[in-house]
Coordinates of C-alpha atoms and ligand atoms in Angstrom, one line a residue:
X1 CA 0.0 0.0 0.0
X2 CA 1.2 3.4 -0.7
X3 CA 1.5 5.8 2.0
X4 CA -1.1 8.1 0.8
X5 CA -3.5 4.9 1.3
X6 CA -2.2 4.2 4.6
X7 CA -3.0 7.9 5.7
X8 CA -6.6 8.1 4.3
X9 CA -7.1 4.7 6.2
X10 CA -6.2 6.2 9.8
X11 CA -8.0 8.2 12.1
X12 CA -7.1 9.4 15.2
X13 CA -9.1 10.8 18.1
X14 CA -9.8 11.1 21.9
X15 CA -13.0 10.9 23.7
X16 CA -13.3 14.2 26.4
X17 CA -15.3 14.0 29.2
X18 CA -16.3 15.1 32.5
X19 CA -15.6 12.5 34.7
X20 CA -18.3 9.8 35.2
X21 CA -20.2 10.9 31.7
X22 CA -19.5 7.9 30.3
X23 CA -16.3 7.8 28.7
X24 CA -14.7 4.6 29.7
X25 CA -18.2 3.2 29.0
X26 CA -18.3 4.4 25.2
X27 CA -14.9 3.4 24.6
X28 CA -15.7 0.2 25.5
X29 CA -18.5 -0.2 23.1
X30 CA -16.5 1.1 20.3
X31 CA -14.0 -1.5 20.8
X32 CA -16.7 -4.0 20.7
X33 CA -17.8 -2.6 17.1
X34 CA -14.0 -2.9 16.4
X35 CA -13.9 -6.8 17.8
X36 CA -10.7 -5.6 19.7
X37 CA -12.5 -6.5 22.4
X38 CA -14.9 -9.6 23.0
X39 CA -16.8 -8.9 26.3
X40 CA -18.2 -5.8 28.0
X41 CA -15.4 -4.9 31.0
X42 CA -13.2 -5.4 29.6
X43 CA -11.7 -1.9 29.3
X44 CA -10.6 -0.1 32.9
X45 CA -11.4 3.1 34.0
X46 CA -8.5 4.8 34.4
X47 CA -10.3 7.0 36.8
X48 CA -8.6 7.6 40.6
X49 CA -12.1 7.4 42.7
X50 CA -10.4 7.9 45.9
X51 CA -8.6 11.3 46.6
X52 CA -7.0 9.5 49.4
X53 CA -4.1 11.4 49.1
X54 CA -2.3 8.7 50.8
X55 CA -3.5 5.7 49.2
X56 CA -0.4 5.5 46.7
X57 CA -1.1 1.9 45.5
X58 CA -3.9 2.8 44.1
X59 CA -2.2 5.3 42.3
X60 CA 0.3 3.0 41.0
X61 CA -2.1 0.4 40.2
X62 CA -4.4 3.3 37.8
X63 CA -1.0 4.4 36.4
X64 CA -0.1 1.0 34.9
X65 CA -4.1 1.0 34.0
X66 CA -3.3 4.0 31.9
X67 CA -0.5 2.5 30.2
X68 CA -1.9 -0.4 28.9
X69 CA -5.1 1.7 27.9
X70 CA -3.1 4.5 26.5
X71 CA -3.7 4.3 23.1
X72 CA -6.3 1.3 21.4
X73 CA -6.0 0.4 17.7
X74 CA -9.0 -1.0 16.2
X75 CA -10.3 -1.8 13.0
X76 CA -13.2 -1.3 11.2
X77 CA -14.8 -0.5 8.0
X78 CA -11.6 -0.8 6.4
X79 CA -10.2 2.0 8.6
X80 CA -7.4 1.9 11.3
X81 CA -9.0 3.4 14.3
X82 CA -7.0 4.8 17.2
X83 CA -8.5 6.0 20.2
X84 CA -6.3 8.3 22.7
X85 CA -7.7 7.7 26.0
X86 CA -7.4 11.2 28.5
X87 CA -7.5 11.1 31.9
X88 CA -10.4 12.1 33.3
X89 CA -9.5 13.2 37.1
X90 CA -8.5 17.0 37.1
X91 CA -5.3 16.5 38.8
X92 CA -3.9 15.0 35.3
X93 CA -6.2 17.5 33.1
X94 CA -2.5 18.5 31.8
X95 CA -1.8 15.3 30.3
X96 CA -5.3 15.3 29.0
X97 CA -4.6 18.9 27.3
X98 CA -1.1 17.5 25.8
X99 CA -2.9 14.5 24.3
X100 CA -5.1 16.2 22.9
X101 CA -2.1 17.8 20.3
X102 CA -1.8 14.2 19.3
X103 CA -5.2 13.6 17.9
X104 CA -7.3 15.1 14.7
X105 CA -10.9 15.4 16.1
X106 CA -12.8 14.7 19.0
X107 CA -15.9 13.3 20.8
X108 CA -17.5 14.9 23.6
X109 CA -19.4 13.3 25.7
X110 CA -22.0 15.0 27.8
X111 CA -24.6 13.3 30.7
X112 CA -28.0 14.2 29.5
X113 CA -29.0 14.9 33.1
X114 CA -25.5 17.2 33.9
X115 CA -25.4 19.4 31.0
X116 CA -22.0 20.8 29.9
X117 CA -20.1 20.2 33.7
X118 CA -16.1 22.3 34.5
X119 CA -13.9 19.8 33.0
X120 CA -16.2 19.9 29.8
X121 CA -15.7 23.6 29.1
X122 CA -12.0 23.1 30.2
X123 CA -11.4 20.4 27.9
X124 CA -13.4 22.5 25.0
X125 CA -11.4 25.7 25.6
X126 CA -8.2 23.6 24.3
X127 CA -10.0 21.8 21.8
X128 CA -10.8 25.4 20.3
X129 CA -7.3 26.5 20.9
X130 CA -6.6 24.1 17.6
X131 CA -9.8 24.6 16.0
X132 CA -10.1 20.2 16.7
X133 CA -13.4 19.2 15.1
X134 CA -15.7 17.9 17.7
X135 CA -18.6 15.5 17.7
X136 CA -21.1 15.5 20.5
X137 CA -22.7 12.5 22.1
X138 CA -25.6 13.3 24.7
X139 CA -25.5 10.1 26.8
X140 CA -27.8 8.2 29.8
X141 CA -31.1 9.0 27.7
X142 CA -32.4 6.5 29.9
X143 CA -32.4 8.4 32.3
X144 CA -34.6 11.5 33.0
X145 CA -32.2 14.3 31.8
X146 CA -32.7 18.3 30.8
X147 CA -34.9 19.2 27.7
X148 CA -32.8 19.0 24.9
X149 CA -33.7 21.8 23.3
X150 CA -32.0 23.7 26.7
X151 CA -28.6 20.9 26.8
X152 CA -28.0 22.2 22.9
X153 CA -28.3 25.3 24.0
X154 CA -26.4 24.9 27.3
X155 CA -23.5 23.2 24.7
X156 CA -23.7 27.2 22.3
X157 CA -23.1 29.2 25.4
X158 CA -20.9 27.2 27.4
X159 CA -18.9 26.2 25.1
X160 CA -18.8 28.7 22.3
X161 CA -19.3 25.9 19.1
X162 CA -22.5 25.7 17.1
X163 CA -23.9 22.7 17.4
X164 CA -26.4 20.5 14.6
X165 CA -28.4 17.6 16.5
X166 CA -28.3 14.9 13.8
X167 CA -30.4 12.6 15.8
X168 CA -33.2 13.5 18.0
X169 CA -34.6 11.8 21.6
X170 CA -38.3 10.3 22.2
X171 CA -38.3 11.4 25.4
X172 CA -36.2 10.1 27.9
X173 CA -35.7 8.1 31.3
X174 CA -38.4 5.4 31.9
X175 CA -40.4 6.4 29.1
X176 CA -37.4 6.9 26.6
X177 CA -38.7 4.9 23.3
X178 CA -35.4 5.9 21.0
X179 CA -33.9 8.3 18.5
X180 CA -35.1 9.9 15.2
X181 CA -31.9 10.2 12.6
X182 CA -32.7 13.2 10.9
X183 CA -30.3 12.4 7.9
X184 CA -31.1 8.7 7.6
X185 CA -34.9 9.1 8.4
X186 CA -35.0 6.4 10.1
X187 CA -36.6 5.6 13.8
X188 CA -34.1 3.7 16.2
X189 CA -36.4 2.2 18.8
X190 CA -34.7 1.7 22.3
X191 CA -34.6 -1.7 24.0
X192 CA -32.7 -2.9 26.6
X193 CA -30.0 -4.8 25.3
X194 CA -26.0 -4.6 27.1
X195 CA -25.1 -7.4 24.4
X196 CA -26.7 -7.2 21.4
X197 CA -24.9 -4.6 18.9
X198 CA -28.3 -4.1 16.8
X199 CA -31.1 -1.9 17.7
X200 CA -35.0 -2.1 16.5
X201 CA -34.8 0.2 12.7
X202 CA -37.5 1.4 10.8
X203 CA -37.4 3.4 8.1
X204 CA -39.7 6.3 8.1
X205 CA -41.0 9.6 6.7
X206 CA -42.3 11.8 9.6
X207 CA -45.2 12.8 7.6
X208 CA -45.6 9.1 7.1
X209 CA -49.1 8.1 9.3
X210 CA -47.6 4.8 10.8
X211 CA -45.3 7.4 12.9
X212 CA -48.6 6.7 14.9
X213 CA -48.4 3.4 15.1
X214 CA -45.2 3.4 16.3
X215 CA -45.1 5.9 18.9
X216 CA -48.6 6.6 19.8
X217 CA -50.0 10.0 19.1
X218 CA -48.9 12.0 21.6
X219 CA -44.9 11.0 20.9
X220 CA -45.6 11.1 17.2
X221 CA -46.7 15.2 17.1
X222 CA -43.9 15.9 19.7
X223 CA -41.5 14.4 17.6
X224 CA -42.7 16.1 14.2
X225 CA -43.0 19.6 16.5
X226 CA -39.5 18.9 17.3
X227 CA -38.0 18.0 14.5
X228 CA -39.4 21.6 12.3
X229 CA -37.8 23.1 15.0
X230 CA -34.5 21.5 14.7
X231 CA -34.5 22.1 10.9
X232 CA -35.7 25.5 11.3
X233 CA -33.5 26.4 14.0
X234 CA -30.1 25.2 13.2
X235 CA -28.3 25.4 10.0
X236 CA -27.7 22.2 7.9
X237 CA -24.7 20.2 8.8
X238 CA -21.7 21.2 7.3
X239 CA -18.6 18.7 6.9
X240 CA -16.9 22.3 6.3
X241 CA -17.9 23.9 9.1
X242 CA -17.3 20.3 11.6
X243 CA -14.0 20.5 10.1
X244 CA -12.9 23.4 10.8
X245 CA -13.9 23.1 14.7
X246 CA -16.9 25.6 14.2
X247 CA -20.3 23.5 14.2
X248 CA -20.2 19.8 15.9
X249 CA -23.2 17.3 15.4
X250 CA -24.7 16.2 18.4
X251 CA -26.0 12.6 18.8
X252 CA -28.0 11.4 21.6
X253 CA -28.2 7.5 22.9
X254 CA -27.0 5.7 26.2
X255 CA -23.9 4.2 26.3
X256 CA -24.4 1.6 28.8
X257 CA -27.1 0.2 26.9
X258 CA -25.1 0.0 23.6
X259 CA -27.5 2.7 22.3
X260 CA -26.9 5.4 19.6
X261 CA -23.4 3.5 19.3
X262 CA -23.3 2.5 15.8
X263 CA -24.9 5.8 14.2
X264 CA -22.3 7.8 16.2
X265 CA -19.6 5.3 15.2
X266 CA -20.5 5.3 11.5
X267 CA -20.7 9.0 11.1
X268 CA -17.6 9.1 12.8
X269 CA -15.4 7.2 10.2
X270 CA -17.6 9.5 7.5
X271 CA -16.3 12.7 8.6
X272 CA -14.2 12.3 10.9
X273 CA -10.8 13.9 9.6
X274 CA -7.8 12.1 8.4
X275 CA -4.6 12.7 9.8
X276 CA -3.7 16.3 9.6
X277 CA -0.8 18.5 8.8
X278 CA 0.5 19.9 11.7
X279 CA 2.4 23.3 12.0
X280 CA 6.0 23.5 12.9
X281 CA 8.0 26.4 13.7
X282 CA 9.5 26.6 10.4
X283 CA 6.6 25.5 8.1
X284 CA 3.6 23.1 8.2
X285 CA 4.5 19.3 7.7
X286 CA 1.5 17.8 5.3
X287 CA 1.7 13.9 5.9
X288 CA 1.8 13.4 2.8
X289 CA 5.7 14.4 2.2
X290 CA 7.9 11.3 2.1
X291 CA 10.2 12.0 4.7
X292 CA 9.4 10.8 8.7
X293 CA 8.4 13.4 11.4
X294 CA 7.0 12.6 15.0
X295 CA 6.4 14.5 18.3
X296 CA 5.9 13.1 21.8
X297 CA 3.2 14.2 23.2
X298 CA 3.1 11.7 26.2
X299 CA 6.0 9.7 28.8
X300 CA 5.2 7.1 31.4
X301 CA 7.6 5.8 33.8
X302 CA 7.9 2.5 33.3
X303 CA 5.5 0.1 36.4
X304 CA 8.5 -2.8 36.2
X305 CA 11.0 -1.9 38.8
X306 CA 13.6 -4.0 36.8
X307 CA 12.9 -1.7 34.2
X308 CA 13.4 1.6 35.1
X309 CA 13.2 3.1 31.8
X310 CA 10.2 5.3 30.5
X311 CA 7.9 4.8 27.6
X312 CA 7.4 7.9 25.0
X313 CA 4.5 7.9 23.0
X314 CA 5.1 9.7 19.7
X315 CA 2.4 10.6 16.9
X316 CA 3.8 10.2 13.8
X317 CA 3.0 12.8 11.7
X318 CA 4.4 13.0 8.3
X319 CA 6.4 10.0 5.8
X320 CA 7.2 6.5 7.5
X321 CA 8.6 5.2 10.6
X322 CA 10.8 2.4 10.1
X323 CA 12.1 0.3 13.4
X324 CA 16.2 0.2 13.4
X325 CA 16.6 3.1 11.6
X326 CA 18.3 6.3 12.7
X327 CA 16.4 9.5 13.1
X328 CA 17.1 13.4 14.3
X329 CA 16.3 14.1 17.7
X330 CA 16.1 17.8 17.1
X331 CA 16.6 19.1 20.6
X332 CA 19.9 17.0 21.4
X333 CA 21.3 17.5 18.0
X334 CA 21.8 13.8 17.6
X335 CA 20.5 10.5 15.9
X336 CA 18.7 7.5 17.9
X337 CA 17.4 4.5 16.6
X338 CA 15.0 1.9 18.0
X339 CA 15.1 -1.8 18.3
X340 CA 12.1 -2.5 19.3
X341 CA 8.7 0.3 19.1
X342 CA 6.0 -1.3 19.7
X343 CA 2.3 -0.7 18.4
X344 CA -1.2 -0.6 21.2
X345 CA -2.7 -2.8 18.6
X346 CA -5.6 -5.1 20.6
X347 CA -4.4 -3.8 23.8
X348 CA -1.1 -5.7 23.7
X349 CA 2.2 -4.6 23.1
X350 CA 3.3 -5.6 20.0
X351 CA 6.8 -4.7 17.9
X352 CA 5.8 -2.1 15.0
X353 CA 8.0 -2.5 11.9
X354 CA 6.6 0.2 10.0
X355 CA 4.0 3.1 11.0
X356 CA 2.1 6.2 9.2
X357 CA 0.7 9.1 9.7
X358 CA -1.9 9.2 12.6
X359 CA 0.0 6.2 14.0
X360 CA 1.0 6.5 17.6
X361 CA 4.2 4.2 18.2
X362 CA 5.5 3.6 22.0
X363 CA 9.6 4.1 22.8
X364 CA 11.5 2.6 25.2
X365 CA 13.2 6.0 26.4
X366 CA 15.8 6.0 29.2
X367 CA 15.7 9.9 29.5
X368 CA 16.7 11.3 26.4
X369 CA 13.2 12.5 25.9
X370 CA 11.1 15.3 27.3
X371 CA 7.3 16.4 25.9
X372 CA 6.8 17.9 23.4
X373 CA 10.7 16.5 21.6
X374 CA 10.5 16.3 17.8
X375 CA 12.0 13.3 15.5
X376 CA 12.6 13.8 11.9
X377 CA 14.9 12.6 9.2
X378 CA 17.6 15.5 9.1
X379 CA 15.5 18.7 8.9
X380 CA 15.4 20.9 12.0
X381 CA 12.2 21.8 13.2
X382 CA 9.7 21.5 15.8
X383 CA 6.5 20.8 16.1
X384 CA 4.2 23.4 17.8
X385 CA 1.1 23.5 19.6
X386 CA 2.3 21.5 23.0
X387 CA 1.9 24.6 25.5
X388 CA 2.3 24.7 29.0
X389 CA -0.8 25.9 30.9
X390 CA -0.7 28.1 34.2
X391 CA -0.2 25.6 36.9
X392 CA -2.8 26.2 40.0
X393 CA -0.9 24.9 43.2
X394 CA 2.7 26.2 43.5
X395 CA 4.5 24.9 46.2
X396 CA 8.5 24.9 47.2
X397 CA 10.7 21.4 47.2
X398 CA 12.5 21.3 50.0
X399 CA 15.6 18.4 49.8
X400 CA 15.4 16.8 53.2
X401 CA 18.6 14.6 52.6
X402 CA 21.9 16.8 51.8
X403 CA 23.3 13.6 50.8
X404 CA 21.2 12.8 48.0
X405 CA 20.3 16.4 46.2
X406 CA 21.6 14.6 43.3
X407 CA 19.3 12.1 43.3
X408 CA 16.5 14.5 44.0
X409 CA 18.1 17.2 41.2
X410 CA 18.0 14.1 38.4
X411 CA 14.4 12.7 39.9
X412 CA 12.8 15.9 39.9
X413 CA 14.2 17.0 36.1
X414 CA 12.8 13.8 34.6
X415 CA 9.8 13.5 36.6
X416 CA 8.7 17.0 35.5
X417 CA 9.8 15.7 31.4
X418 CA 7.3 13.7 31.8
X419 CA 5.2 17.1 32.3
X420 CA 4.0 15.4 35.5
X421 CA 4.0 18.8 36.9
X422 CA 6.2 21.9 35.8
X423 CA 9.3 22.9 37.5
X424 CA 10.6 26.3 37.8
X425 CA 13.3 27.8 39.3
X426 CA 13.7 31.1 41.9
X427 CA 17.0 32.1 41.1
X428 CA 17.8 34.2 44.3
X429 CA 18.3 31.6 46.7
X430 CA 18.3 28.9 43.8
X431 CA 15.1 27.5 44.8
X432 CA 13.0 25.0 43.0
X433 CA 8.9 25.8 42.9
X434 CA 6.7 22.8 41.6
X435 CA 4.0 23.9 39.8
X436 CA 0.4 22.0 39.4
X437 CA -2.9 21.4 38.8
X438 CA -3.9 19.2 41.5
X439 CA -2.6 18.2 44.9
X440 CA -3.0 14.6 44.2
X441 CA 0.3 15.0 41.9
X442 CA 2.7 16.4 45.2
X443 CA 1.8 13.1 46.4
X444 CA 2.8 11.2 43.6
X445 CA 6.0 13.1 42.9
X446 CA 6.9 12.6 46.3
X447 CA 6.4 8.8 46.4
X448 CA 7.9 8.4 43.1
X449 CA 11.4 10.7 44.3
X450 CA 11.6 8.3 47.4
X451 CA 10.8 4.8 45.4
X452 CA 12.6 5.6 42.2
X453 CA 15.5 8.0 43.2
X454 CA 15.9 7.2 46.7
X455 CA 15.2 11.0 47.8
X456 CA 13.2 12.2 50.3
X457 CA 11.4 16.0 49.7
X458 CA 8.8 17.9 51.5
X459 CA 6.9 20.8 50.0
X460 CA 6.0 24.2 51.4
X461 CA 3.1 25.3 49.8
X462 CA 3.3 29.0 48.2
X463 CA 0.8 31.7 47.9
X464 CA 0.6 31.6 44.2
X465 CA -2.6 31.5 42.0
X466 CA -1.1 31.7 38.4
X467 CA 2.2 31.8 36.6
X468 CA 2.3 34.0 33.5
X469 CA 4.9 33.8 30.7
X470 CA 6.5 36.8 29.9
X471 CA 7.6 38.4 26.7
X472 CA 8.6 42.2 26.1
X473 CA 8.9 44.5 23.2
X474 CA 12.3 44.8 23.9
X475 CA 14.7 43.6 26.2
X476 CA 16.1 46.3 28.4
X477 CA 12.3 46.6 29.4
X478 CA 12.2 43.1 30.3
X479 CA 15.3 42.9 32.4
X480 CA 14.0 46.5 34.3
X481 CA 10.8 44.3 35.3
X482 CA 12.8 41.4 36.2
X483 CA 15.1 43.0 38.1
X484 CA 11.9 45.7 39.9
X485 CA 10.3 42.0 40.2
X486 CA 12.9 40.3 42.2
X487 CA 11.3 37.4 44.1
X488 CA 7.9 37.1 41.4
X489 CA 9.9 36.1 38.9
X490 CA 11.0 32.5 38.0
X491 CA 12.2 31.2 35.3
X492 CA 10.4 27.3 33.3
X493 CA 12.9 24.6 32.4
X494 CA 13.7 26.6 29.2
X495 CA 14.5 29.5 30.9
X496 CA 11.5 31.4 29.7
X497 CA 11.0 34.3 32.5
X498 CA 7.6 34.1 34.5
X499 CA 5.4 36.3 36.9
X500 CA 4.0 34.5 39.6
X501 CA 0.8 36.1 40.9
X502 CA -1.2 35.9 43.6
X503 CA -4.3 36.7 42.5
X504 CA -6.0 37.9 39.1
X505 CA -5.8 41.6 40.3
X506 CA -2.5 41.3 40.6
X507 CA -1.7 40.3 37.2
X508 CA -4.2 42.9 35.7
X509 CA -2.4 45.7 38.2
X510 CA 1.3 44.9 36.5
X511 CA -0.3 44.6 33.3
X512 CA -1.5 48.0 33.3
X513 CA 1.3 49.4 34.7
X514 CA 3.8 47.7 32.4
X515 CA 2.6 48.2 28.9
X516 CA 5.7 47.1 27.3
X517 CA 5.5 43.7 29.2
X518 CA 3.4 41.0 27.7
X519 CA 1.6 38.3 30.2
X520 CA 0.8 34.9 28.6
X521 CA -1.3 32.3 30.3
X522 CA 0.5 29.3 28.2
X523 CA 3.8 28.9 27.5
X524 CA 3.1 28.8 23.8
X525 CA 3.4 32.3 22.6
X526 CA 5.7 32.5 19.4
Ligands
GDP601 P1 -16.2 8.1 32.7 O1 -15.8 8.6 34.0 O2 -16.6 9.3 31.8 O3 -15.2 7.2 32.0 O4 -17.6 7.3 32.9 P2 -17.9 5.8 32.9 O5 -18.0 5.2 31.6 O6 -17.0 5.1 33.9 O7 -19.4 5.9 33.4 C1 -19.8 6.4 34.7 C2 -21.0 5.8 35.2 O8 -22.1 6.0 34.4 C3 -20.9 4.3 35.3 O9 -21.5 3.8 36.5 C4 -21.6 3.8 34.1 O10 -22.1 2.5 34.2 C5 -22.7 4.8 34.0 N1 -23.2 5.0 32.6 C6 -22.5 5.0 31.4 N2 -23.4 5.1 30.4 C7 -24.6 5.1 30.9 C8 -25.9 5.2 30.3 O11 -26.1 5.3 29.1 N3 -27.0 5.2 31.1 C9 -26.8 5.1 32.5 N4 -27.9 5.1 33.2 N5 -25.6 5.0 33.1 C10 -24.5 5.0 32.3

């Protein structure tokens, strides 16, 4: 096959979620379509249900969860389908955001009876930042959720897309009799059925008088009312408009029940886009061109203490990827070949010879990689579009054995490569401020400095809301605010100078008073 066919056969995606929506649940059914999976259960939720700080087994046990559910590669309809799974629990929304530069579209999946919840808007806002395309699945229709009228709605304001309901709900809860598919004209009826793929079809005409028959009369006007409202309300779908991130279709079903599955699914692999080209900072790399290109967008320590080294998850974005062959890590200026990359294909781990566009292909890595890292075959460029967001919690690492600051310099560098949390440094004192999202991650980075570097730490939290990224119009007004700064400024792991605030005033006061300066909530800013 030619590598233009291999590209138009992959697509690559993530489902978003609030937790508990149903994420782990629809990624199990779409497995099942796939047959990389035989029996429901079979996939984990990553999820961390317990914010028992101190239960760190169980975070070990959901981080080698996450690994093997990382990435899953099925097929169908003669298309290579890879889901990128995203941790759900807002401590790790970072490595959420940073999959989410890995993928080509997305679907969103939304509890009927929640509406649009934080971590749903969060997860759009990044979505938008790339313009991803975005399908919508309203789930737990059996269950007695909002008007849906008022969720699409809820979905234009919150969440700043235009949305186009492609199917529509008979009701919903206990007296929820299916969906209406508006393009296919066709009446799914709802039973409940965990195993079976197939739901009850009939074709129909809304004008048609068995509607009737079907529904009874009171269902069958709602239904019609509802539906001249849809078409007269929302614009027609637009595979232009989906593509460029600006109008998502919204399907409704329950994914417990299997329900909605298979329109969603088949729609998917319709529109859905094919691997895209990606922007550097030198050019944008089509995936067409002959030559190999790759980022990482992901690293996970490695569970096996025999084996300490890392895995790096890199998204091949333009050419091929051959195993044992040498390619440019940009950042260290040098070659590095691989023996043995290995595929997610039916949840295993097997060795990938060869791999294309849209394929995500796991490295052994024994540190010479940090996020965000670009491979190619010679040319020197990087990929964009892997930012660093404002941490929330800022607290200082103390070293609480002089004999090993070593250990706890090298464990806290690679740790933070891994863009478990970001590090930066104060440089009067030299002190080192660990920046995150969520406590749970303090916890983890502490366990995993005493287990896997032998160093013990202890944090003192800091009164910092935000760090901003600063850039200047020119530079002598840059080192006056760094120097009038003093102890606000830090500086990121590329020594990019930052402000850290304690509060949104704050940041608006220096703002206004130092026009020349330019705050950045991201670290991507070029
Ligand atoms: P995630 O946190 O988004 O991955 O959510 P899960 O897939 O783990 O689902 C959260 C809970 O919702 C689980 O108890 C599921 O069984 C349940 N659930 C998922 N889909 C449906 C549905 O269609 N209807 C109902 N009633 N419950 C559902």
């Amino acid at each position: 096959m030619s590598n233009i066919e291999e590209i138009k056969k992959r697509r690559t995606f993530a489902i978003i979620s609030h937790p508990d929506a149903g994420k782990t649940t629809l990624t199990e059914k779409l497995l099942l379509f796939g047959g990389a999976i035989q029996t429901a259960g079979a996939v984990k939720s990553n999820k961390i249900k317990k914010t028992a700080t101190s239960d760190f087994m169980e975070i070990e046990k959901q981080r080698g969860i996450s690994v093997a559910t990382s990435v899953m590669t099925f097929e169908y309809r003669d298309l290579l389908i890879n889901i990128l799974d995203t941790p759900g629990h807002k401590d790790f929304a970072e490595d959420t955001y940073r999959t989410l530069t890995a993928v080509d579209s997305v679907i969103l999946v939304i509890d009927c009876v929640k509406g649009v919840e934080e971590q749903t808007e969060r997860l759009m806002e990044v979505c938008r930042m790339r313009n991803t395309p975005v399908i919508v699945f309203v789930n737990k229709l059996d269950r007695e959720g909002r008007n849906p009228f008022e969720l699409l709605d809820e979905l234009e304001t919150k969440l700043g897309i235009r949305v186009r309901p492609l199917t529509w709900p008979i009701n919903m809860g206990a007296d929820f009799k299916g969906v209406y598919s508006l393009f296919e004209e066709k009446l799914y009826f709802f039973k409940i059925n965990k195993t079976k793929i197939e739901s009850n079809v009939v074709e129909i005409n809304l004008g048609d008088d068995k509607l009737e028959e079907l529904l009874g009369l009171k269902d069958a006007i709602q239904l019609t009312e509802d539906v001249e409202l849809v078409e007269g309300v929302y614009d027609e779908f637009s595979n232009e408009a989906y593509a460029k991130g600006e109008l998502a279709p919204v399907f409704f079903g329950s994914a417990i029940n299997n329900f909605g599955i298979k329109e969603l699914l088949d729609t998917f692999c319709e529109i859905s886009p094919l691997p895209q080209p990606r922007a550097t900072d030198v050019r944008e790399v089509e995936p067409t061109e002959s030559k190999f290109s790759g980022f990482i967008f992901k690293i996970h320590a490695n569970l096996d203490p025999r084996h300490r080294d890392r895995i790096a998850f890199l998204r091949i974005c333009s050419g091929k990827f051959e195993r044992r062959t040498f390619y440019h890590h940009v950042r260290l200026n040098k070659d590095v070949r691989f023996a043995s990359p290995f595929t997610f294909m039916a949840s295993d781990k097997s060795v990938m010879d060869e791999g294309f566009p849209g394929d995500v292909v796991g490295l052994y890595d024994t540190g010479n990689f940090k996020i965000g890292d670009t491979l190619t075959e010679g040319e020197n460029l990087n990929f964009a579009g892997i930012p660093s967001f404002s941490p929330e919690i800022f607290k200082e690492l103390i070293n609480l054995d002089p004999m090993k600051s070593k250990q706890l310099e090298k464990g806290i560098q690679q740790l933070t490569d891994e863009g478990v949390a970001q590090l930066f440094n104060l440089d009067l004192g030299n002190r080192k401020v660990v920046g995150t999202v969520g406590e749970l991650q303090f916890d983890v980075i502490q366990y995993r400095l005493e287990h896997e570097y032998g160093a013990k730490c202890r944090w003192v939290p800091m009164n910092i809301t935000r760090a901003c990224w600063l850039t200047a119009d020119e530079k002598p007004a840059m080192d006056e605010f760094i120097r009038l700064k003093g102890n606000q400024i830090a500086f990121d792991k590329d020594r990019n100078p930052v402000f850290f605030a304690e509060s949104d005033w704050m940041i608006r006061m220096n703002r206004e008073n130092n026009p020349k300066i330019h705050f950045h909530f991201t670290s991507e800013f070029k």
